[in-house]
Short mmCIF file of C-alpha atoms and ligand atoms in Angstrom, two decimals:
data_model
loop_
_atom_site.label_atom_id
_atom_site.label_comp_id
_atom_site.label_asym_id
_atom_site.label_seq_id
_atom_site.Cartn_x
_atom_site.Cartn_y
_atom_site.Cartn_z
CA MET A 260 -6.79 12.36 19.65
CA LYS A 261 -4.81 11.45 22.96
CA ALA A 262 -5.45 7.66 24.39
CA ARG A 263 -3.83 5.21 27.05
CA ILE A 264 -4.69 1.59 26.07
CA LEU A 265 -3.44 -0.59 28.33
CA LEU A 266 -2.77 -4.20 26.88
CA LEU A 267 -3.13 -7.78 28.77
CA PRO A 268 -1.69 -10.38 26.26
CA GLY A 269 -1.97 -13.18 29.07
CA ASP A 270 -1.80 -16.57 27.95
CA GLY A 271 -1.87 -18.84 25.15
CA ILE A 272 -2.35 -17.52 22.00
CA GLY A 273 -3.45 -14.06 23.78
CA PRO A 274 0.34 -12.37 23.07
CA GLU A 275 0.16 -13.13 19.26
CA THR A 276 -3.55 -11.68 18.39
CA VAL A 277 -3.09 -8.69 20.90
CA LEU A 278 -0.15 -7.88 19.19
CA ALA A 279 -1.94 -8.56 15.96
CA ALA A 280 -4.28 -5.91 17.01
CA ARG A 281 -1.98 -3.34 18.68
CA ARG A 282 -0.25 -3.54 15.08
CA VAL A 283 -3.24 -2.63 13.49
CA LEU A 284 -4.18 0.47 16.15
CA GLU A 285 -0.42 1.31 15.53
CA CYS A 286 -1.50 1.69 11.88
CA VAL A 287 -4.94 3.42 12.54
CA GLU A 288 -2.83 5.82 15.04
CA LYS A 289 -0.55 6.92 11.98
CA ARG A 290 -3.64 6.90 8.70
CA PHE A 291 -5.49 8.92 10.89
CA GLY A 292 -3.16 11.28 12.94
CA HIS A 293 -3.58 9.79 16.67
CA ASP A 294 -1.61 9.62 19.59
CA PHE A 295 -2.31 6.24 21.01
CA ASP A 296 -0.07 5.46 24.33
CA PHE A 297 0.34 1.49 24.87
CA SER A 298 1.26 -0.08 28.03
CA SER A 299 1.19 -4.09 29.11
CA ALA A 300 0.66 -5.61 32.12
CA LEU A 301 0.60 -9.11 33.62
CA ILE A 302 -2.55 -11.47 33.92
CA GLY A 303 -3.62 -14.82 33.98
CA GLY A 304 -1.35 -17.73 34.06
CA ALA A 305 1.44 -15.33 33.33
CA ALA A 306 0.89 -13.38 36.00
CA ILE A 307 1.01 -16.32 38.23
CA ASP A 308 4.18 -17.63 37.43
CA ALA A 309 5.41 -14.36 37.15
CA CYS A 310 4.41 -13.14 41.02
CA GLY A 311 1.82 -15.89 42.22
CA HIS A 312 -1.45 -14.20 41.58
CA PRO A 313 -3.29 -14.34 38.37
CA LEU A 314 -4.38 -10.03 38.82
CA PRO A 315 -1.51 -8.43 40.34
CA GLU A 316 -2.40 -5.04 41.95
CA ASP A 317 -0.28 -3.43 39.55
CA THR A 318 -2.50 -4.54 36.88
CA VAL A 319 -5.79 -3.58 38.26
CA ARG A 320 -4.11 -0.05 39.02
CA ALA A 321 -2.92 0.35 35.75
CA ALA A 322 -6.56 -0.52 34.33
CA HIS A 323 -7.36 2.36 36.41
CA ALA A 324 -5.61 4.37 34.93
CA ALA A 325 -5.99 3.52 31.69
CA ASP A 326 -8.77 4.88 28.89
CA ALA A 327 -9.25 1.04 27.63
CA VAL A 328 -7.91 -2.51 28.08
CA LEU A 329 -7.28 -4.73 25.29
CA LEU A 330 -6.62 -8.38 26.71
CA GLY A 331 -5.86 -11.29 25.07
CA ALA A 332 -7.04 -14.33 26.80
CA VAL A 333 -6.35 -16.08 29.74
CA GLY A 334 -5.85 -19.69 30.93
CA GLY A 335 -4.54 -22.87 30.25
CA PRO A 336 -3.88 -26.58 32.04
CA LYS A 337 -0.21 -25.67 33.23
CA TRP A 338 -2.11 -23.36 36.10
CA ASP A 339 -5.55 -25.81 36.37
CA ASP A 340 -4.66 -26.58 39.95
CA ALA A 341 -3.34 -23.33 40.91
CA PRO A 342 -4.85 -21.97 44.35
CA VAL A 343 -6.35 -19.53 42.32
CA ARG A 344 -6.70 -19.91 38.72
CA PRO A 345 -6.02 -17.59 35.95
CA GLU A 346 -9.71 -17.15 35.13
CA ALA A 347 -10.00 -15.53 38.39
CA ALA A 348 -8.52 -12.55 36.82
CA LEU A 349 -11.02 -12.35 34.27
CA LEU A 350 -13.90 -12.22 36.62
CA GLY A 351 -11.79 -9.84 39.10
CA MET A 352 -11.08 -7.29 36.38
CA ARG A 353 -14.84 -7.09 35.20
CA LYS A 354 -16.02 -6.76 38.58
CA GLU A 355 -12.97 -4.03 39.69
CA LEU A 356 -13.68 -2.24 36.52
CA GLY A 357 -17.72 -2.30 36.99
CA LEU A 358 -17.92 -3.56 33.40
CA TYR A 359 -21.59 -4.52 33.88
CA ALA A 360 -22.58 -5.19 30.11
CA ASN A 361 -20.51 -7.19 27.79
CA LEU A 362 -21.72 -7.09 23.88
CA ARG A 363 -21.35 -9.81 21.78
CA PRO A 364 -21.63 -8.78 18.11
CA ALA A 365 -22.32 -11.96 15.80
CA LYS A 366 -22.78 -10.71 12.61
CA LEU A 367 -22.32 -12.69 9.54
CA PHE A 368 -19.24 -12.02 7.00
CA PRO A 369 -20.57 -13.16 3.25
CA ALA A 370 -17.18 -14.52 2.64
CA LEU A 371 -17.70 -16.87 5.83
CA LYS A 372 -21.09 -18.55 5.12
CA GLY A 373 -19.70 -21.75 4.17
CA ALA A 374 -17.66 -21.70 7.86
CA SER A 375 -21.00 -21.40 9.26
CA ALA A 376 -22.29 -24.69 11.10
CA LEU A 377 -25.78 -23.95 10.10
CA LYS A 378 -27.48 -24.78 6.85
CA PRO A 379 -27.10 -23.10 3.94
CA GLU A 380 -30.46 -21.93 3.37
CA ILE A 381 -30.56 -20.60 7.49
CA VAL A 382 -27.51 -19.01 6.54
CA GLU A 383 -29.09 -17.33 3.74
CA ARG A 384 -31.40 -15.24 5.39
CA GLY A 385 -28.63 -13.29 7.11
CA ILE A 386 -27.34 -13.43 10.78
CA ASP A 387 -26.88 -9.73 12.70
CA LEU A 388 -27.31 -9.82 16.39
CA VAL A 389 -25.70 -8.82 19.49
CA THR A 390 -25.94 -10.84 22.40
CA VAL A 391 -25.99 -8.24 25.73
CA ARG A 392 -24.55 -10.45 28.44
CA GLU A 393 -24.94 -8.86 32.22
CA LEU A 394 -21.21 -9.65 33.34
CA THR A 395 -20.84 -8.90 36.83
CA GLY A 396 -23.59 -10.56 38.48
CA GLY A 397 -25.51 -13.93 38.94
CA ILE A 398 -24.34 -16.97 39.23
CA TYR A 399 -20.33 -16.31 38.67
CA PHE A 400 -20.55 -13.46 41.48
CA GLY A 401 -23.11 -15.16 44.12
CA GLU A 402 -22.58 -17.16 47.22
CA HIS A 403 -20.86 -20.53 46.40
CA GLY A 404 -18.77 -23.15 48.20
CA TYR A 405 -18.92 -26.38 49.81
CA ARG A 406 -20.96 -28.17 52.95
CA THR A 407 -21.79 -31.45 53.81
CA GLY A 408 -25.51 -32.78 53.97
CA SER A 409 -26.77 -35.96 54.95
CA ALA A 410 -26.13 -37.49 51.17
CA GLY A 411 -22.55 -36.50 51.42
CA ARG A 412 -20.49 -33.26 50.39
CA GLU A 413 -22.69 -30.73 48.27
CA ALA A 414 -21.28 -27.86 46.45
CA PHE A 415 -23.52 -24.79 45.61
CA ASP A 416 -23.64 -21.92 43.38
CA THR A 417 -26.27 -19.07 43.60
CA GLU A 418 -28.02 -17.23 41.33
CA CYS A 419 -28.78 -13.90 42.61
CA TYR A 420 -29.86 -10.76 40.88
CA ALA A 421 -30.82 -6.85 42.21
CA GLU A 422 -33.01 -4.57 40.09
CA LEU A 423 -30.53 -2.33 39.82
CA GLU A 424 -28.35 -4.69 38.39
CA ILE A 425 -30.64 -6.13 35.53
CA GLU A 426 -31.81 -2.54 34.80
CA ARG A 427 -28.47 -0.60 34.15
CA VAL A 428 -27.39 -3.68 31.95
CA ALA A 429 -31.10 -3.68 30.02
CA ARG A 430 -30.99 0.18 29.37
CA ILE A 431 -27.73 -0.95 27.42
CA ALA A 432 -29.43 -3.51 25.72
CA TYR A 433 -32.00 -0.91 24.62
CA GLU A 434 -30.09 2.01 23.94
CA LEU A 435 -28.09 -0.44 21.46
CA ALA A 436 -31.51 -1.82 19.98
CA GLU A 437 -32.77 1.74 19.38
CA LYS A 438 -29.76 2.05 16.86
CA ARG A 439 -30.34 -0.74 15.30
CA SER A 440 -33.36 -3.03 14.01
CA ARG A 441 -35.25 -2.00 17.10
CA LYS A 442 -36.31 -5.42 19.05
CA VAL A 443 -34.78 -7.04 22.30
CA CYS A 444 -35.41 -10.30 23.00
CA LEU A 445 -34.94 -11.11 26.97
CA VAL A 446 -33.81 -14.70 27.28
CA ASP A 447 -34.10 -16.58 30.53
CA LYS A 448 -35.86 -19.05 32.76
CA ALA A 449 -38.61 -17.98 34.16
CA ASN A 450 -40.93 -21.03 33.93
CA VAL A 451 -38.04 -22.26 36.46
CA LEU A 452 -35.94 -19.58 38.27
CA THR A 453 -37.44 -16.88 40.64
CA SER A 454 -34.44 -14.53 39.69
CA SER A 455 -35.75 -14.73 35.84
CA ARG A 456 -38.83 -13.61 37.06
CA LEU A 457 -37.55 -10.56 38.48
CA TRP A 458 -35.57 -9.93 35.16
CA ARG A 459 -39.34 -10.11 33.48
CA LYS A 460 -40.63 -7.27 35.71
CA VAL A 461 -37.62 -5.09 35.45
CA VAL A 462 -37.19 -5.55 31.77
CA SER A 463 -41.13 -4.88 31.37
CA ASP A 464 -41.37 -1.79 32.88
CA ILE A 465 -37.88 -0.01 31.45
CA ASN A 466 -39.70 -1.41 28.19
CA GLU A 467 -41.99 1.73 28.79
CA ASP A 468 -39.04 4.23 28.40
CA TYR A 469 -38.07 2.64 25.12
CA PRO A 470 -41.73 2.45 23.08
CA SER A 471 -40.09 2.24 19.76
CA VAL A 472 -38.48 -1.02 20.83
CA GLN A 473 -40.20 -4.46 20.32
CA LEU A 474 -39.62 -6.44 23.47
CA ASP A 475 -39.84 -10.50 23.14
CA MET A 476 -38.84 -13.04 26.13
CA MET A 477 -37.82 -16.71 25.58
CA TYR A 478 -36.58 -19.32 27.62
CA VAL A 479 -32.79 -19.80 27.12
CA ASP A 480 -33.75 -23.50 26.22
CA ASN A 481 -36.20 -22.01 23.36
CA ALA A 482 -33.33 -19.72 22.26
CA ALA A 483 -30.62 -22.01 21.66
CA MET A 484 -32.92 -23.80 19.85
CA GLN A 485 -34.06 -20.82 17.59
CA LEU A 486 -30.30 -19.53 17.07
CA ALA A 487 -30.07 -23.02 15.26
CA LEU A 488 -33.23 -22.79 13.74
CA ASP A 489 -33.19 -18.75 12.32
CA PRO A 490 -31.30 -16.93 13.96
CA SER A 491 -32.35 -14.21 11.43
CA GLN A 492 -34.95 -13.46 13.97
CA PHE A 493 -32.69 -11.97 16.62
CA ASP A 494 -31.83 -8.10 16.80
CA VAL A 495 -30.51 -7.58 20.68
CA ILE A 496 -30.50 -10.68 22.89
CA LEU A 497 -30.54 -9.44 26.60
CA THR A 498 -29.42 -12.09 29.27
CA SER A 499 -27.63 -13.20 32.58
CA ASN A 500 -23.88 -13.64 33.04
CA LEU A 501 -24.27 -17.54 32.76
CA PHE A 502 -27.08 -17.89 29.70
CA GLY A 503 -25.30 -15.09 27.90
CA ASP A 504 -21.72 -16.97 28.61
CA ILE A 505 -23.46 -20.20 26.78
CA LEU A 506 -25.39 -18.59 23.92
CA SER A 507 -22.68 -16.54 22.98
CA ASP A 508 -20.41 -19.58 21.96
CA LEU A 509 -23.36 -20.81 19.91
CA THR A 510 -23.22 -17.93 17.85
CA ALA A 511 -19.74 -18.32 17.26
CA ALA A 512 -20.71 -20.98 15.85
CA ILE A 513 -23.19 -20.07 13.43
CA VAL A 514 -20.99 -17.19 12.27
CA GLY A 515 -18.10 -19.17 11.03
CA SER A 516 -15.70 -19.55 13.84
CA ILE A 517 -15.09 -18.38 17.64
CA GLY A 518 -11.50 -17.33 16.01
CA VAL A 519 -13.45 -14.08 14.71
CA MET A 520 -15.79 -12.58 17.37
CA PRO A 521 -14.89 -9.54 19.07
CA SER A 522 -16.77 -8.28 22.63
CA ALA A 523 -17.07 -5.19 24.23
CA SER A 524 -17.02 -5.22 28.16
CA LEU A 525 -18.59 -1.66 29.35
CA GLY A 526 -19.95 0.14 32.98
CA ALA A 527 -19.92 2.72 35.42
CA THR A 528 -16.81 4.18 34.09
CA THR A 529 -15.62 4.92 30.70
CA VAL A 530 -12.82 2.22 31.28
CA GLY A 531 -14.03 -0.42 28.41
CA MET A 532 -12.04 -3.58 28.47
CA TYR A 533 -11.91 -5.39 24.89
CA GLU A 534 -11.48 -9.11 24.14
CA ALA A 535 -12.46 -11.66 21.66
CA ILE A 536 -14.59 -14.36 22.82
CA HIS A 537 -12.44 -16.98 22.33
CA GLY A 538 -10.37 -18.65 25.11
CA SER A 539 -6.11 -19.14 25.05
CA ALA A 540 -6.33 -22.34 23.06
CA PRO A 541 -2.82 -23.66 24.45
CA ALA A 542 -2.70 -26.04 21.61
CA LEU A 543 -2.10 -23.19 18.89
CA ALA A 544 0.05 -21.36 21.28
CA GLY A 545 3.53 -20.00 19.78
CA LEU A 546 2.69 -21.62 16.52
CA ASP A 547 1.45 -18.34 14.64
CA LYS A 548 -1.86 -19.85 13.39
CA ALA A 549 -4.28 -18.17 16.02
CA ASP A 550 -7.06 -16.12 14.12
CA PRO A 551 -6.67 -12.08 15.04
CA VAL A 552 -9.44 -11.07 13.64
CA GLY A 553 -11.28 -11.48 16.63
CA THR A 554 -8.99 -9.81 18.46
CA ILE A 555 -8.50 -6.89 15.81
CA LEU A 556 -12.24 -6.52 15.89
CA SER A 557 -12.24 -6.11 19.80
CA ALA A 558 -9.84 -3.40 18.89
CA ALA A 559 -12.35 -1.49 16.51
CA MET A 560 -15.10 -1.81 19.29
CA MET A 561 -12.80 -0.17 21.32
CA LEU A 562 -11.93 2.92 18.77
CA ARG A 563 -15.95 3.50 18.23
CA LEU A 564 -17.23 2.54 21.99
CA SER A 565 -14.46 3.98 24.14
CA PHE A 566 -12.74 6.76 21.78
CA ASP A 567 -15.90 8.03 19.82
CA LEU A 568 -13.50 7.05 16.47
CA ASP A 569 -16.42 5.55 14.39
CA GLU A 570 -14.62 6.25 10.79
CA GLU A 571 -11.85 4.43 12.24
CA ALA A 572 -13.42 1.66 13.56
CA THR A 573 -15.44 1.31 10.47
CA ALA A 574 -11.94 1.43 8.38
CA VAL A 575 -10.78 -1.49 10.58
CA GLU A 576 -14.00 -3.51 10.02
CA ASN A 577 -14.27 -2.77 6.40
CA ALA A 578 -10.09 -4.01 6.14
CA VAL A 579 -11.39 -7.29 7.91
CA ALA A 580 -14.51 -7.96 5.85
CA ALA A 581 -12.17 -7.23 2.44
CA VAL A 582 -9.46 -9.46 3.34
CA LEU A 583 -11.72 -12.82 3.91
CA ASP A 584 -13.75 -11.32 0.56
CA ALA A 585 -10.34 -12.12 -1.06
CA GLY A 586 -10.31 -15.38 0.36
CA LEU A 587 -8.01 -15.16 3.13
CA GLY A 588 -7.69 -16.31 6.16
CA THR A 589 -6.08 -18.29 8.98
CA PRO A 590 -6.85 -22.41 9.43
CA ASP A 591 -10.13 -21.60 11.63
CA ILE A 592 -11.69 -20.70 8.55
CA GLY A 593 -10.65 -22.55 6.25
CA GLY A 594 -7.72 -20.32 5.20
CA THR A 595 -4.05 -21.09 5.20
CA LEU A 596 -2.72 -17.82 6.49
CA GLY A 597 -0.46 -17.45 9.65
CA THR A 598 -1.56 -15.14 12.31
CA ILE A 599 1.52 -12.50 11.49
CA LYS A 600 0.29 -12.63 7.34
CA MET A 601 -3.53 -12.10 8.32
CA THR A 602 -2.74 -8.93 10.17
CA ASP A 603 -0.66 -8.01 7.39
CA GLU A 604 -2.91 -8.21 4.87
CA ILE A 605 -5.58 -6.54 6.90
CA ILE A 606 -3.21 -3.73 7.57
CA SER A 607 -2.33 -3.12 3.87
CA ARG A 608 -6.17 -2.62 3.56
CA ILE A 609 -6.58 0.37 6.26
C1 IPM B 1175 -15.89 -15.90 28.42
C2 IPM B 1175 -15.17 -16.86 29.16
C3 IPM B 1175 -14.96 -16.65 30.41
C4 IPM B 1175 -16.51 -16.45 31.03
C5 IPM B 1175 -14.14 -17.73 31.55
C6 IPM B 1175 -12.59 -17.98 30.76
C7 IPM B 1175 -13.99 -17.27 32.63
O1 IPM B 1175 -15.98 -18.37 28.73
O2 IPM B 1175 -15.60 -14.85 28.41
O3 IPM B 1175 -17.25 -16.22 27.88
O4 IPM B 1175 -17.17 -17.64 31.50
O5 IPM B 1175 -17.27 -15.45 31.31
MG1 MG B 1176 -17.01 -18.19 27.11
#
């Protein structure tokens, strides 16, 4: 098949991990006889340096013209005081492309059991869950600002969710659960937040349409504790933008390293955006020390979810598992390989 892939390397370790994933995609292209057309565009701090804004018009246009987008990472201390921070570009891309559902699978590779932050007897029960995080609404995109009150300056951010925003992401979670262990856990703070109570109402209604799926509801504080005590109880976690951001970092720690976690952002159109959940890790940039696995597994998700290339995606995932099984890895998972060598090992097993 033919596909146009837009690469957005961004900042820090982004360029290295995106290059690694591109090499993997080129290998898939050759082995399976596809035709991938790669192009690159600027985003984040790199775009600020080049043209003064983290999300140039050209980048948005290129994303709309692509079949899928592979993003590295954005941000770094250099741009902390920029008038528009690099992170705004990431939020801008999500909003621009209408990517309202963010899938963050946390699956424990057997070889990484020892790298998990949890006790071996907990890890032994297995971890295979997906966080479905709402990505274009909630407090990230609500009204915010400064004002002056009776106690001095005030700053506010607001959490607002419309029924439709909840429903569309919930349906993605349910459809995913139908293909997995058929359990959805809605994570919220309905004992305090009105918006959470709307989530509960809307999701309970939708639940009627998916009779084979079991719905549980859990407060986010308890969910954090349960993820540390027994993550094997979860299949699909459905949650808001902010809670999903927080909980998915926790799930990264329990599967061994944030360096190995991929994600897919999907929405209204077929253009998906794929990125590792880790950040730009400025301290590691340019040192050939970054873990390429998160971005490579994100590319595998692209093959499966945007291009329907299931066999190819599985080939990449199996190659990663085989390399890890061989005891190989980058320093974040206790290995000694550099980014390039680790990528070579993966490519040689596809
Ligand atoms: C993530 C990141 C982003 C987020 C930051 C970089 C804006 O933490 O993708 O999880 O908060 O969504
Ligand atoms: Mg995050």
